[in-house]
């Protein structure tokens, strides 16, 4: 009975080891909304802030089912953000004069790069992404263990927050935007609205409040390559990435099942050995005890007394003198 309890405890421990991530992380990315993803990434971003230094970005470790997404966190002082801005945080450049509402003494800026999951969380029919969707969200940094925090509302009062995307053949620098195939900056705010603007020289987009931003072109602009129709040059590796994710998940399940089988065999072996030891112990105790000897009293003495002998004496010869 005790060994069964031990096995049950070990099984619970194994299950808990495979369930250390939040429940939402166990869901496939396509089954959660963009806003639910923001809350999930906030949780992982805050986990990376273990005794953080002000103004230093810390990369978060994410579960394998959202491989390809990049998240980091940076804690800054509210006064410093307003007076100095942030010269460089990933692709973002935050100017002076950025304010938050409501006020928070310390602010955590969370950076997102959705990678190959960009079109999944922010679909745009008729357009293809030529750059990843990048996000910049702000949270109250007074409690670094908090989860599901509401975002602070940050705004650039003077100069805009700029996003400098990496060089890409599909992004045409500058331009008047007169061509229907010219790349466009697309901005998603936290309330669901979508805005388009021209790409500035240097592959730069701008925004005045927090949210997500990327660069897109109309689908026909990438149509000449039949094998890549409806898919940007940025997202062509998405299928391979998803395939590797599924493969690693299957390998993890097989390793878990193999470890579980070894554990069960080990427990059964332990039970058999314990049963044999008990049987041997009973046998030894029976041998040590032998037969019970009766005690009799004779005047003031007490001595062992045998009621009979095991072997009756027999004369070797029937002759009696």
XYZ file of N, CA and C in Angstrom, residues 31 38 91 114 125 140 239 245 269 271 291:
33
model
N -5.344 29.541 -30.946
C -6.553 29.465 -30.142
C -6.646 30.577 -29.108
N -0.900 39.222 -25.326
C -0.231 40.324 -24.624
C -0.129 40.035 -23.126
N 14.160 47.673 -31.988
C 13.996 48.569 -33.127
C 13.361 49.902 -32.746
N 6.756 39.330 -32.946
C 5.921 38.142 -33.155
C 6.444 37.212 -34.237
N -6.353 40.785 -44.390
C -6.735 40.281 -45.719
C -6.336 41.258 -46.812
N 2.830 49.086 -15.058
C 3.288 49.577 -13.751
C 4.346 48.617 -13.217
N 6.175 27.559 -42.158
C 5.777 26.153 -42.160
C 6.848 25.270 -41.552
N 8.390 22.582 -34.448
C 7.717 22.663 -33.151
C 6.933 21.388 -32.865
N 9.729 -3.659 -9.436
C 10.905 -4.399 -8.979
C 11.122 -4.200 -7.481
N 8.777 -3.518 -5.300
C 7.739 -4.263 -4.595
C 8.094 -5.741 -4.488
N 9.801 -24.947 18.823
C 8.644 -25.370 19.583
C 8.591 -24.676 20.937
